mmCIF file of C-alpha atoms and ligand atoms in Angstrom:
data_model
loop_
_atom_site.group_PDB
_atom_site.id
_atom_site.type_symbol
_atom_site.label_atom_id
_atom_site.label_comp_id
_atom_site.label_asym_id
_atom_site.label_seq_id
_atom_site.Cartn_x
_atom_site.Cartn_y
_atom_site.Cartn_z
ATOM 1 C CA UNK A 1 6.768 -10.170 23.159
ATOM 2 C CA UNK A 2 3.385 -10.174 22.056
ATOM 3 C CA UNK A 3 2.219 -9.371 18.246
ATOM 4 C CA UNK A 4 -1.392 -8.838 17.080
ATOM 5 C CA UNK A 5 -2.122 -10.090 13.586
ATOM 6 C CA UNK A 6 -4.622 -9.099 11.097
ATOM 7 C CA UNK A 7 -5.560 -11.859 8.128
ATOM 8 C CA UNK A 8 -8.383 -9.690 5.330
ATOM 9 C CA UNK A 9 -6.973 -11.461 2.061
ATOM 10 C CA UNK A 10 -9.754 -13.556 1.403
ATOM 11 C CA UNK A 11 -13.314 -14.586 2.982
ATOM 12 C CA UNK A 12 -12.047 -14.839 6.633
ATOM 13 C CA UNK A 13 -12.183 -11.656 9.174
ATOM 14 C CA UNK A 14 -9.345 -13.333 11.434
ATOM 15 C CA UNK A 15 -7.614 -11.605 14.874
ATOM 16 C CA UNK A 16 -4.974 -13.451 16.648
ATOM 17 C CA UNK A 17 -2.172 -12.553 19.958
ATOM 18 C CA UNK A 18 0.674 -14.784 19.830
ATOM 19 C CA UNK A 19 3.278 -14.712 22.749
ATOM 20 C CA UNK A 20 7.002 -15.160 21.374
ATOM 21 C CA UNK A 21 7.183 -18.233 23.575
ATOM 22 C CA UNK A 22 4.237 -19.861 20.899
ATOM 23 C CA UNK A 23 1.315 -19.146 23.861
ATOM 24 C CA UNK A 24 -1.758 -18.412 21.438
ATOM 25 C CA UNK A 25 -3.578 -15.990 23.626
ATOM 26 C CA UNK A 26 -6.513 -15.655 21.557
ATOM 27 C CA UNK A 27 -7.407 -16.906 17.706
ATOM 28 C CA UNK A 28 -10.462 -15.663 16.333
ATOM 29 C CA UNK A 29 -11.885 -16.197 12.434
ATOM 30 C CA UNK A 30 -15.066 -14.912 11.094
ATOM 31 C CA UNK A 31 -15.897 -17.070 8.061
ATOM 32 C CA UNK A 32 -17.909 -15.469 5.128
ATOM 33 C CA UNK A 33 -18.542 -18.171 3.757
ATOM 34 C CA UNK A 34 -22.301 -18.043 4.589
ATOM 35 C CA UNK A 35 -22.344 -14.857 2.400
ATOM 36 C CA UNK A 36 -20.412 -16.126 -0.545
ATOM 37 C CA UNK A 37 -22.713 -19.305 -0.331
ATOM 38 C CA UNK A 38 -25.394 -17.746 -2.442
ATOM 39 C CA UNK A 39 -23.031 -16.405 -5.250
ATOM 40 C CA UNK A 40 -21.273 -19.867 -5.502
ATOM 41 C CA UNK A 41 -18.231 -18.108 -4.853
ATOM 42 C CA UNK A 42 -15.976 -15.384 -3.415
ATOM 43 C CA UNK A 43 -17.154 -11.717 -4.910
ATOM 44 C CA UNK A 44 -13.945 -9.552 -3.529
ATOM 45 C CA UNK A 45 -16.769 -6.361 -3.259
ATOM 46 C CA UNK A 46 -18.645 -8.048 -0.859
ATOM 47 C CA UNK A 47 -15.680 -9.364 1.085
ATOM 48 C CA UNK A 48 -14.218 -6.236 1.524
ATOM 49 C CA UNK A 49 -17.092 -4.717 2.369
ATOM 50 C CA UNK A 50 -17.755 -7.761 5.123
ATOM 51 C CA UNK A 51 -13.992 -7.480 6.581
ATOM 52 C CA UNK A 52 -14.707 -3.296 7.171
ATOM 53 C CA UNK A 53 -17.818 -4.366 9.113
ATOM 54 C CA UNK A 54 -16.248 -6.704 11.462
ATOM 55 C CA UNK A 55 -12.379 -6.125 12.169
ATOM 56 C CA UNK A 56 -12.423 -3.595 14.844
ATOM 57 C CA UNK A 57 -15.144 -5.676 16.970
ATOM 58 C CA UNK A 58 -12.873 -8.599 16.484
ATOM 59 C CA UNK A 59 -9.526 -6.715 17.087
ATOM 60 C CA UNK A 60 -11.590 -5.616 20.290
ATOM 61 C CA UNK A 61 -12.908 -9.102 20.839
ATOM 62 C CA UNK A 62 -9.234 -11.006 20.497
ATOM 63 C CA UNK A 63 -7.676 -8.261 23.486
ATOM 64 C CA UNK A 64 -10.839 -8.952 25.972
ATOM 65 C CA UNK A 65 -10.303 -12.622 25.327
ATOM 66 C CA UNK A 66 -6.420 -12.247 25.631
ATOM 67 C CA UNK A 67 -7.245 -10.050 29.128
ATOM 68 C CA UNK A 68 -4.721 -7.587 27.495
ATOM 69 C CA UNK A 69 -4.778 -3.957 26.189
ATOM 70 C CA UNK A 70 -3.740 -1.869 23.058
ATOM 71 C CA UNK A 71 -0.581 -0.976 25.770
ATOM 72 C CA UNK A 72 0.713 -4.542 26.068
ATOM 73 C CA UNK A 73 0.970 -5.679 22.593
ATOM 74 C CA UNK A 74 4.287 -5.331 21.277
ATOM 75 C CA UNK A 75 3.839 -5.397 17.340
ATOM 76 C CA UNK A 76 0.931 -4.969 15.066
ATOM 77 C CA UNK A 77 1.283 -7.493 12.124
ATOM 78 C CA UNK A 78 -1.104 -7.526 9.031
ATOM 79 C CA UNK A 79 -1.369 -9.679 5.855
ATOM 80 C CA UNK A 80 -0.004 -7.070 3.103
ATOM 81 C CA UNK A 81 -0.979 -9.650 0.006
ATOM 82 C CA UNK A 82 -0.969 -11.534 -2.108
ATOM 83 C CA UNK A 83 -5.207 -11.342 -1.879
ATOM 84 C CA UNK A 84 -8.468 -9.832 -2.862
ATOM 85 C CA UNK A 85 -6.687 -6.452 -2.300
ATOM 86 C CA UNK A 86 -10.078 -4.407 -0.789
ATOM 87 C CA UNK A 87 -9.751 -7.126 2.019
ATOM 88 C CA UNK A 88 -5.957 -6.663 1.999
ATOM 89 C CA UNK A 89 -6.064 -2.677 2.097
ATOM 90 C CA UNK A 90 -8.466 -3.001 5.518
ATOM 91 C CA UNK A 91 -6.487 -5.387 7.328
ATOM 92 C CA UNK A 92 -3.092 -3.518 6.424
ATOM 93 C CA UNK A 93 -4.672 -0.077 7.292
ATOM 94 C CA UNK A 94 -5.686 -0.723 10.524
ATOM 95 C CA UNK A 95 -2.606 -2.539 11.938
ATOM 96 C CA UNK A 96 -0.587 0.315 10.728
ATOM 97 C CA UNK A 97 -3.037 3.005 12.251
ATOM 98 C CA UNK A 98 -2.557 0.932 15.564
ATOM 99 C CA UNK A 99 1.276 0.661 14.988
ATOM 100 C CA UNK A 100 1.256 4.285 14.967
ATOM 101 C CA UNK A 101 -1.423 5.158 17.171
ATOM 102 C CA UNK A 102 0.749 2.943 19.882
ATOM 103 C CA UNK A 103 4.189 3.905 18.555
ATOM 104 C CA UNK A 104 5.119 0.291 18.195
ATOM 105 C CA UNK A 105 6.570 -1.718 15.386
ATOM 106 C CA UNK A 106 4.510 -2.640 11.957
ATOM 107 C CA UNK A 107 4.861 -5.783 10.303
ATOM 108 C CA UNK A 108 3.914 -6.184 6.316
ATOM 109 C CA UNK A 109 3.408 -10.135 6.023
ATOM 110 C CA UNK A 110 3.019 -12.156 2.983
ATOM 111 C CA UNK A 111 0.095 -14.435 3.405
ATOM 112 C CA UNK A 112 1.940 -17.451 1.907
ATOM 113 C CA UNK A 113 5.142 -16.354 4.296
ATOM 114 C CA UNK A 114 2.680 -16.852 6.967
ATOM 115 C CA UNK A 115 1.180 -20.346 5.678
ATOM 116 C CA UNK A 116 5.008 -21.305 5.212
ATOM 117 C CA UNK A 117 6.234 -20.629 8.923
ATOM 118 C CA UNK A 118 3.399 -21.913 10.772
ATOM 119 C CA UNK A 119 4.875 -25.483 11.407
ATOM 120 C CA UNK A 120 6.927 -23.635 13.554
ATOM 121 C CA UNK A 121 4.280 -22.142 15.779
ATOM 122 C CA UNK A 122 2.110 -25.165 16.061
ATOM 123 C CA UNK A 123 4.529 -28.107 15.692
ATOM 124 C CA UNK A 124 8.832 -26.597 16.682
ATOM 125 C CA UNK A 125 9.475 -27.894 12.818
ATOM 126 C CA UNK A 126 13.301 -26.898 12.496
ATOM 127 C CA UNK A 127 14.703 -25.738 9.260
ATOM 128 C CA UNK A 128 14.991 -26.734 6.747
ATOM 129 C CA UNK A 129 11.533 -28.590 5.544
ATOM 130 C CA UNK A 130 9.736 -29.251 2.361
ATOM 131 C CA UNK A 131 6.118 -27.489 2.367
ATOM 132 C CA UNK A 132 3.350 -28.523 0.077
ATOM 133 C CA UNK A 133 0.831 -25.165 0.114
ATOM 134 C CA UNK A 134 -2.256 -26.076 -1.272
ATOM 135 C CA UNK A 135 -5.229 -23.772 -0.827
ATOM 136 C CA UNK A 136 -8.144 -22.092 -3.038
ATOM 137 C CA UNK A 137 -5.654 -20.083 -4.197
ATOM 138 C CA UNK A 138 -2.396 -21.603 -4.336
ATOM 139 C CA UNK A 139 -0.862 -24.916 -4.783
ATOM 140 C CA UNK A 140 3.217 -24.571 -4.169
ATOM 141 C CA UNK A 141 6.003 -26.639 -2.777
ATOM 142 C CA UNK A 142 8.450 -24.456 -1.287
ATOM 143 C CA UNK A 143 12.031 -25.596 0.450
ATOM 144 C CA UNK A 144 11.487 -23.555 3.595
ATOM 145 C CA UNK A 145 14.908 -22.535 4.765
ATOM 146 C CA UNK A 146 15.050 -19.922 7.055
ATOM 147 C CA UNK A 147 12.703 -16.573 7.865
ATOM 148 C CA UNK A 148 12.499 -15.278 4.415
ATOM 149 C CA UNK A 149 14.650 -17.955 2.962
ATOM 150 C CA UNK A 150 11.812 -19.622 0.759
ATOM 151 C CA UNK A 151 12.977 -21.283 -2.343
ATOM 152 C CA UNK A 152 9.744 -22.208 -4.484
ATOM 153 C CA UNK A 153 10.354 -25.688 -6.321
ATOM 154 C CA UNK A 154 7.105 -25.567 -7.958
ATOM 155 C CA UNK A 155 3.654 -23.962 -8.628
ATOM 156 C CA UNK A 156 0.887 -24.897 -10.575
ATOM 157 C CA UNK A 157 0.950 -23.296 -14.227
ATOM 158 C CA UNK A 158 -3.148 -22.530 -14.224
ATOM 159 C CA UNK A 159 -6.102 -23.547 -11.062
ATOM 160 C CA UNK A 160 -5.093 -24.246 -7.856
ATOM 161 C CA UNK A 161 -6.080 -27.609 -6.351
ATOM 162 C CA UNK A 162 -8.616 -26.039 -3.935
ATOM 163 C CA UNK A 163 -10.234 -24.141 -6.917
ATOM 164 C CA UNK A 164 -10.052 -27.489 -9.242
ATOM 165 C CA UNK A 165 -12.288 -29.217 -5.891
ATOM 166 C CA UNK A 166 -14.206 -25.933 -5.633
ATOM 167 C CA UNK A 167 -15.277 -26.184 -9.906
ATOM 168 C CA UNK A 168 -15.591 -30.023 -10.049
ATOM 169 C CA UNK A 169 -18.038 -29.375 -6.956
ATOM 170 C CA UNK A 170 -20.395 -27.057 -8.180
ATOM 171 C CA UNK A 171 -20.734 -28.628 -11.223
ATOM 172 C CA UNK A 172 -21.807 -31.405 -9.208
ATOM 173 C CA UNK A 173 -24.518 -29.102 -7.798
ATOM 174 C CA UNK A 174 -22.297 -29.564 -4.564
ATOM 175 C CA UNK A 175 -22.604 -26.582 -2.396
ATOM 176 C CA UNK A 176 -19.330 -23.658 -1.971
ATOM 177 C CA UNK A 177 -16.795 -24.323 -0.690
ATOM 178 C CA UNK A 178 -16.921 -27.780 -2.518
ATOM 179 C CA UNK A 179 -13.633 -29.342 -1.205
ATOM 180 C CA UNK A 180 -15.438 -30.948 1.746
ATOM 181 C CA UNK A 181 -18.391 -31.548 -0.136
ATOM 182 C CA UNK A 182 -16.818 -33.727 -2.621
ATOM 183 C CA UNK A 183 -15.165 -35.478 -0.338
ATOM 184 C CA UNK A 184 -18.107 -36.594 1.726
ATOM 185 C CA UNK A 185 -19.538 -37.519 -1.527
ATOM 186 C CA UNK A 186 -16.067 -39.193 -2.500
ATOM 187 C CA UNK A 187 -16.405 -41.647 0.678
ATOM 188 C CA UNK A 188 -19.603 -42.846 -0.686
ATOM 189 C CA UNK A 189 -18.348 -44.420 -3.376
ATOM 190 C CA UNK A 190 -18.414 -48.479 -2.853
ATOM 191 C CA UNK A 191 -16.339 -49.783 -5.675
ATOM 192 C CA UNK A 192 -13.297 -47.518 -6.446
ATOM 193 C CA UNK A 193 -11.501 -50.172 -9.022
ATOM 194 C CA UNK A 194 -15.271 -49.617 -10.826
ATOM 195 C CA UNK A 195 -15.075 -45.801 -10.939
ATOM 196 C CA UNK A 196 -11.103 -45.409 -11.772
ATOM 197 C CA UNK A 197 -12.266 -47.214 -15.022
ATOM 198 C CA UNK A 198 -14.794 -45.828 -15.662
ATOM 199 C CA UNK A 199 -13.822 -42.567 -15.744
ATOM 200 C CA UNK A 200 -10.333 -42.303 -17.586
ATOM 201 C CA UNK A 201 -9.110 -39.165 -16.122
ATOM 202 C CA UNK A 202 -5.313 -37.599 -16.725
ATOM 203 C CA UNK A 203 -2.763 -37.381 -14.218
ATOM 204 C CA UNK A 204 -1.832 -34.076 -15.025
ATOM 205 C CA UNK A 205 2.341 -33.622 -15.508
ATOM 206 C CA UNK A 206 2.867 -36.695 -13.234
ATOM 207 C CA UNK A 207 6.910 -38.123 -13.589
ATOM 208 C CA UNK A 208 7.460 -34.929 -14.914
ATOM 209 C CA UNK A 209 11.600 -33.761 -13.831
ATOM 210 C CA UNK A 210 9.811 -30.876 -11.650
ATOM 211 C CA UNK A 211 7.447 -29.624 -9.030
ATOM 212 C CA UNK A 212 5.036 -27.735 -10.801
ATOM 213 C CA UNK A 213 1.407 -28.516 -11.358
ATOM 214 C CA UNK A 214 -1.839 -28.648 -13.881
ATOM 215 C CA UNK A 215 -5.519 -28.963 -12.598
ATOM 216 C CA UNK A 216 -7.641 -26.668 -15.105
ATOM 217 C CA UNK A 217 -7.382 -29.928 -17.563
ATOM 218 C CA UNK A 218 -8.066 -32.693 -15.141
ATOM 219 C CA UNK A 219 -10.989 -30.072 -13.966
ATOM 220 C CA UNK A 220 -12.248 -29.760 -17.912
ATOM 221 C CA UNK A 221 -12.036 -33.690 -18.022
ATOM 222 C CA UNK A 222 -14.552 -34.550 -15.081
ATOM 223 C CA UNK A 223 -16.986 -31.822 -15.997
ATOM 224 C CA UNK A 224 -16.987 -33.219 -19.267
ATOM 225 C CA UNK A 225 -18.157 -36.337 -17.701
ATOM 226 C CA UNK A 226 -20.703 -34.422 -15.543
ATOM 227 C CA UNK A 227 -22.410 -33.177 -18.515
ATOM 228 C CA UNK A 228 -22.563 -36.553 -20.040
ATOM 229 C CA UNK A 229 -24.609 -37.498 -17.439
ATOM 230 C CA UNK A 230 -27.980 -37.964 -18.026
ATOM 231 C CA UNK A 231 -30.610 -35.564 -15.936
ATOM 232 C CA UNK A 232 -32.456 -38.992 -14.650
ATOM 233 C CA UNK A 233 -29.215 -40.266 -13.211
ATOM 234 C CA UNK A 234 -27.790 -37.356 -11.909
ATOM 235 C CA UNK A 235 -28.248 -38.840 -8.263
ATOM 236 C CA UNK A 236 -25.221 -38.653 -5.467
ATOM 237 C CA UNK A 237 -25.256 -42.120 -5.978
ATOM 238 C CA UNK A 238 -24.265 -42.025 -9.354
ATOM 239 C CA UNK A 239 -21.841 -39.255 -9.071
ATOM 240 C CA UNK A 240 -19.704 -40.173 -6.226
ATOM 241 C CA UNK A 241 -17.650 -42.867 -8.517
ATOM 242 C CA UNK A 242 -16.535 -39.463 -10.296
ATOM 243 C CA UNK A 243 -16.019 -37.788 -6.796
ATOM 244 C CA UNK A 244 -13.789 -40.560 -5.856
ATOM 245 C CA UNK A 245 -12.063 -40.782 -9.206
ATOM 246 C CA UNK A 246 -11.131 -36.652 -9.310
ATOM 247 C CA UNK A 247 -9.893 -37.555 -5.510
ATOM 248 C CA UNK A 248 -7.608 -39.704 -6.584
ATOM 249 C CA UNK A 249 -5.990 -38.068 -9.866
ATOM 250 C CA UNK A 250 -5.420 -35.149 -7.140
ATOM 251 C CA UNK A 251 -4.152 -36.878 -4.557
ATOM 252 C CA UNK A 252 -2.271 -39.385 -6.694
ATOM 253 C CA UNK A 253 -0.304 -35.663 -8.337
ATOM 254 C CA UNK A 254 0.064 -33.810 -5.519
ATOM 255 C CA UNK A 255 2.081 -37.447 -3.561
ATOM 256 C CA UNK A 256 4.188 -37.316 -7.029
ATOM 257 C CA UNK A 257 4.623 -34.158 -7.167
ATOM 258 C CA UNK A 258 5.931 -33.806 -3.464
ATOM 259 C CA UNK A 259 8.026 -37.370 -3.670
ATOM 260 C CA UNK A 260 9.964 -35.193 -6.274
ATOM 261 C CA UNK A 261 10.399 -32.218 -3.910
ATOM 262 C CA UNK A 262 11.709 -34.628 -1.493
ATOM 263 C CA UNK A 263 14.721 -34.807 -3.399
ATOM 264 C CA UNK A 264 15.608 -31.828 -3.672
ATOM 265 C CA UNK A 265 14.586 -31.463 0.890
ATOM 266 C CA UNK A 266 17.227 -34.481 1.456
ATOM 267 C CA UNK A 267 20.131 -32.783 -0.798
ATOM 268 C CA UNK A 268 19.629 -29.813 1.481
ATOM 269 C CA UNK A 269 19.602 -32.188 4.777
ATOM 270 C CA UNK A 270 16.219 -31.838 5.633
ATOM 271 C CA UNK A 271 14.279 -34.060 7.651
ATOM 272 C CA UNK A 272 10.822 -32.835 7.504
ATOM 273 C CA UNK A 273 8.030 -32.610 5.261
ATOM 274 C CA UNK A 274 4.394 -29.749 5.946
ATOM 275 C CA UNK A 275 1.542 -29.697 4.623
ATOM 276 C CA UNK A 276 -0.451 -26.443 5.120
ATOM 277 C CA UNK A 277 -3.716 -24.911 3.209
ATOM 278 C CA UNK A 278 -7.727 -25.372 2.990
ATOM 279 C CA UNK A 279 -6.952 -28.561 0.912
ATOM 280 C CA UNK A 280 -4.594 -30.295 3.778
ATOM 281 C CA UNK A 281 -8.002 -31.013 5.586
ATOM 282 C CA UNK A 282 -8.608 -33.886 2.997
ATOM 283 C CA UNK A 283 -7.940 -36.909 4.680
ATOM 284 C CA UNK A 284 -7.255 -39.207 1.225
ATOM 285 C CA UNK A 285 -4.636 -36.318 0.677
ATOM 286 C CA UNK A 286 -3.013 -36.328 4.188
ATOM 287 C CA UNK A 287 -3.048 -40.098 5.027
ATOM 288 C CA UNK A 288 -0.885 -40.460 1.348
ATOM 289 C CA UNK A 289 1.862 -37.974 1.983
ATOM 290 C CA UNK A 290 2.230 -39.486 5.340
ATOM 291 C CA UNK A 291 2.742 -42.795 3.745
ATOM 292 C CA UNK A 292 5.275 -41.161 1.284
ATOM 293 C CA UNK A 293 6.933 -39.562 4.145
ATOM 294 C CA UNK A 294 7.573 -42.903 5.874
ATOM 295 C CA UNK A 295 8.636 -44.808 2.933
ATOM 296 C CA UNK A 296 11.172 -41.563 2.740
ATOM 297 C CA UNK A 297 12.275 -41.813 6.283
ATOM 298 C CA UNK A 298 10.809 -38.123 6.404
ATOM 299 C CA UNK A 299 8.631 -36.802 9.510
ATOM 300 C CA UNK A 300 5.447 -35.475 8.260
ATOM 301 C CA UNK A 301 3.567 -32.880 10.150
ATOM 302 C CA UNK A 302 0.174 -30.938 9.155
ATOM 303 C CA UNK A 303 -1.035 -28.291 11.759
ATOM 304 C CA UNK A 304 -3.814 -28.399 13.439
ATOM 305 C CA UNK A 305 -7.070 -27.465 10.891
ATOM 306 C CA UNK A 306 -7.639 -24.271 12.387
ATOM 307 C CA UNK A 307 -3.827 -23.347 11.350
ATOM 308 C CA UNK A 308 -3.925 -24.944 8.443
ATOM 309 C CA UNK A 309 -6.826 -22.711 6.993
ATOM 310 C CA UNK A 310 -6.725 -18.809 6.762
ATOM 311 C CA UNK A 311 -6.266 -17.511 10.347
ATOM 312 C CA UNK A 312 -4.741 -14.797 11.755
ATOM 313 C CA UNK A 313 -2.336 -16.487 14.341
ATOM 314 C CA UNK A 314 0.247 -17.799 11.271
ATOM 315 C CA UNK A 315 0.064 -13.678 10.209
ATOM 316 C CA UNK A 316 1.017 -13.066 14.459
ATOM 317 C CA UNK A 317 3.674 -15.573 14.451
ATOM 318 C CA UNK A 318 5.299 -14.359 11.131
ATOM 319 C CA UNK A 319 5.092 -11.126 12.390
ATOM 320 C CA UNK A 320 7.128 -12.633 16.051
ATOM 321 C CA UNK A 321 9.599 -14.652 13.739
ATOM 322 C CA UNK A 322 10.543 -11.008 11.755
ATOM 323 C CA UNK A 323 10.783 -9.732 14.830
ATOM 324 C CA UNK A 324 13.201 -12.090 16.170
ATOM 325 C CA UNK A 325 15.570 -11.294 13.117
ATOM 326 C CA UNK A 326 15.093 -8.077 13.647
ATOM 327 C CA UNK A 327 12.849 -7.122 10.592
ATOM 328 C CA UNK A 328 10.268 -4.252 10.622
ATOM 329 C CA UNK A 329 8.264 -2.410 7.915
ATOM 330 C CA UNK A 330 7.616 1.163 7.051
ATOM 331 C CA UNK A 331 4.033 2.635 7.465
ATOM 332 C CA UNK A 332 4.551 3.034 3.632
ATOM 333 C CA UNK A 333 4.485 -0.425 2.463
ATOM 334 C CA UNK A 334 2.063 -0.463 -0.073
ATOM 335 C CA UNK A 335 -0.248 -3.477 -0.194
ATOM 336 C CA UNK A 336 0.275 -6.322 -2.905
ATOM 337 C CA UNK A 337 -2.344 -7.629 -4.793
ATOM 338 C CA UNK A 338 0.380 -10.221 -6.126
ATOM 339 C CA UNK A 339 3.332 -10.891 -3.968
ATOM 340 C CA UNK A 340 5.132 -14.261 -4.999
ATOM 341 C CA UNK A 341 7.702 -15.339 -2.201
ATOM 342 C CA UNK A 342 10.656 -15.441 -4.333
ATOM 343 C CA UNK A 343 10.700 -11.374 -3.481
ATOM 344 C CA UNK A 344 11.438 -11.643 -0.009
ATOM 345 C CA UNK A 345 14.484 -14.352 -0.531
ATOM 346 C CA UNK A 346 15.812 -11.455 -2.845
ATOM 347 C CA UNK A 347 14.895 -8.655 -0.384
ATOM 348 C CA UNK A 348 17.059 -11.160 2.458
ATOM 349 C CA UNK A 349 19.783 -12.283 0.226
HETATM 350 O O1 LIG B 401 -6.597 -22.214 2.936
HETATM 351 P P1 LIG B 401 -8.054 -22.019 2.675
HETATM 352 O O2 LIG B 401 -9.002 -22.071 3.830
HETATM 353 O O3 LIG B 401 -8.318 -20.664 1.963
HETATM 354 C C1 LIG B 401 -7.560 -20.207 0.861
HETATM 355 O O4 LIG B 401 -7.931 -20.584 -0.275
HETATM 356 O O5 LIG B 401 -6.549 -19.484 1.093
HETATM 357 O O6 LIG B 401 -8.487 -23.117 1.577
HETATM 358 C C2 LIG B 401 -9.785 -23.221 1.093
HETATM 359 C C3 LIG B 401 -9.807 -24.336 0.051
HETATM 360 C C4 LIG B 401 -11.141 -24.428 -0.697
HETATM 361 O O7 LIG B 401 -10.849 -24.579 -2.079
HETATM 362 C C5 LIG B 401 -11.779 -25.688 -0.125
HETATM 363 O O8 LIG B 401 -12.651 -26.340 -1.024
HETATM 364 C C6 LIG B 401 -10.561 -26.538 0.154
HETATM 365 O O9 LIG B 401 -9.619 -25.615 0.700
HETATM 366 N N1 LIG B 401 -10.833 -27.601 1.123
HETATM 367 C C7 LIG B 401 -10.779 -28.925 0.820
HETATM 368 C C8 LIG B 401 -11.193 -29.618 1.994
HETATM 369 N N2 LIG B 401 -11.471 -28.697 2.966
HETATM 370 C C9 LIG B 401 -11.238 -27.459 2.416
HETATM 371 N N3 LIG B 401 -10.439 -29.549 -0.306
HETATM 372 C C10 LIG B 401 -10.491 -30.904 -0.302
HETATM 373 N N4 LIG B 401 -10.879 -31.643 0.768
HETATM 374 C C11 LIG B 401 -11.239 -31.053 1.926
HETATM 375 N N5 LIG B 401 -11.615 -31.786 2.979
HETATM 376 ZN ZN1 LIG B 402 -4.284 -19.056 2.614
#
C-alpha cells in the first residue's frame, strides 16, 4: 500500500510516498523560510500564497522520484489542521481532488497526530510511549497509546518553546528562525556558572504536580535583560552568557516537565520515551532527556531531523497507520484551523 501525503500548515511545501512496509519512496520539503526571513517571521498570506505556487510541481516531483504514477498510489493523505489554515485549505484540497480524481481513499490528518506516530515510521517504537512535542507552535507531552489513542498530559498555558527561542532570538538581533541561532551563540559561551548568575532567570512551573508549561514569562525575563544592555556592549560576545542561560531554564523545564510524564508512561507499562518537533534538533535539549531516560531505565528515541521537523512523510505514514485500522475520511471534512488531539481519542473511543 502506498499513500501520498501533503504537509501546507505552516512554512514548508512538503510531498512524501510511504510504502506500508515503512520504504520512504520519496520525501521532499520546500522551506520558506528564505521568504519569511525578511519579515522576521511567518505572515500566513504569503505562505499560502507560496504553498499554491509550488505543490503540484512537488506532488509531480515526489511520483518521478518515486518512479510511480497517480495509478499506483493507494491513498491520498493531507494535513487537515491544526495550521495557518490558507496553507491548510491547499494541501487538503488537492489530496481530496486527487482522491477523487483517482477514486481512491482520502485521509484528513491532524498535524500533531502525524508528529505523534512518526517514531513508528522511522524507529518500530511500540505502544505505548511518552512523546514530548515541542515545535514553533506547540509544546505537548502526550501518552501515545494506540492510532488515535492520544492522551495529552500537558501543554503549555501561553508560547510554545520554539516561539520562546524564536522571540529571545530576534531580540538578540539573531536572524528567523532563531532556535539554531541561539544555540550556536549559546555554545559560545565560556563560563556557564558566570552567566547562570548573572542572569537570574525563572524556571517557569518547575516541581509543579503536572505536565503543563510557561515560556511567555521566562521569554519577558531575558528580553528584559536584552534591553538592559548597553548599545556599546551589545556584542555576541557579551550576549551569549544570556543565550546559554535561556538554554538552560528551557532545557532544565522541559527534562522536569517530561521526568513527571514519565510517571504517568511507567503506570501505563511503557517503556519508551520520543521526542519529536523543530526544537528536538537542540542538542543541550536532546543529550538531557536521554540522560533522564537512562536514569529511568526508559529507551529514548528522536527521529531522524528531517522527521522530526515539518515533512510530509509523518502526514503519509499517519495516513498508512489509519489505513491499517481501517479509517477513511469523507471529501467533506472541513479543514481545522484548531484541532487539539483530545478530539480524535473521543471520535475512537
Ligand atoms: O517543527 P518545526 O520545524 O515547525 C513547527 O513549528 O511546526 O519547528 C520549528 C521550531 C522553530 O521555533 C525553531 O526555532 C526551532 O524549531 N528550532 C530549534 C532548533 N532548531 C529548530 N530550537 C532550538 N534549538 C535548535 N537547534
Ligand atoms: Zn509541526
Amino acid at each position: 500500500m502506498k499513500v501520498l501525503g501533503i504537509e501546507t500548515s505552516c512554512d514548508e511545501t512538503a510531498v512524501a510516498i510511504i510504502d506500508s512496509d515503512k520504504t520512504i519512496h520519496s520525501n521532499l520539503v520546500l522551506s520558506q523560510i528564505d521568504i519569511h526571513r525578511i519579515y522576521g517571521g511567518v505572515v500566513p498570506e504569503v505562505a499560502a500564497r507560496a504553498h499554491a505556487e509550488h505543490l503540484d510541481r512537488l506532488i509531480k516531483q515526489s511520483l518521478e522520484e518515486s518512479d510511480l504514477e497517480l495509478k499506483d498510489i493507494d491513498a491520498f493523505a493531507a494535513t487537515c489542521g491544526p495550521g495557518l489554515i490558507g496553507g491548510v485549505m491547499i494541501g487538503m484540497v488537492s489530496a481530496k481532488a486527487l482522491a477523487y480524481a483517482c477514486d481512491k481513499p482520502f485521509l484528513a490528518i491532524n498535524h500533531l497526530e502525524g508528529h505523534a506516530l512518526t517514531p513508528r515510521l522511522s524507529n518500530d517504537v511500540p505502544f505505548p510511549y511518552l512523546l514530548l512535542l515541542v515545535s514553533g507552535g506547540h509544546t505537548q507531552i502526550l501518552l501515545v497509546e494506540g492510532v488515535g489513542q492520544y492522551q495529552m498530559l500537558g501543554t503549555t498555558l501561553d508560547d510554545a518553546a520554539g516561539e520562546c527561542f524564536d522571540k529571545v532570538a530576534k531580540s538578540m538581533g539573531l536572524p528567523y528562525p532563531g532556535g539554531p541561532e541561539l544555540e550556536k551563540l549559546a555554545s559560545m559561551c565560556t563560563d556557564g556558572e558566570t552567566a547562570l548568575k548573572t542572569y537570574n532567570l525563572p524556571h517557569p512551573l518547575k516541581g509543579q504536580d503536572n505536565c503543563n508549561f510557561s515560556f511567555s514569562g521566562l521569554k519577558s525575563a531575558v528580553i528584559r535583560h536584552i534591553d538592559a544592555i548597553d548599545d556599546k556592549d551589545f556584542t555576541r560576545e557579551n550576549l551569549s552568557g544570556l543565550a546559554y542561560a535561556t538554554q538552560y531554564v528551557i532545557t532544565d523545564v522541559l527534562t522536569d516537565r517530561v521526568s513527571h510524564g514519565l510517571e504517568v508512561l511507567k503506570k501505563a507499562g511503557g517503556k519508551d520515551l520520543v521526542v519529536a518537533g523543530g526544537v528536538a534538533a537542540n542538542k543541550n535539549i536532546r543529550a538531557s532527556l536521554e540522560a533522564l531516560a537512562q536514569e529511568n531505565d526508559i529507551r529514548f528515541t528522536a527521529p531522524p531531523l528531517k522527521l522530526c521537523t515539518d515533512n510530509a512523510a509523518m502526514i503519509a505514514w499517519a495516513g498508512l497507520e489509519k489505513l491499517g485500522q481501517g479509517m477513511v475520511d469523507n471529501l467533506s471534512f472541513k479543514a481545522r484551523p484548531r484541532w487539539p488531539l483530545e478530539e480524535l481519542m473521543n471520535k475512537n473511543a
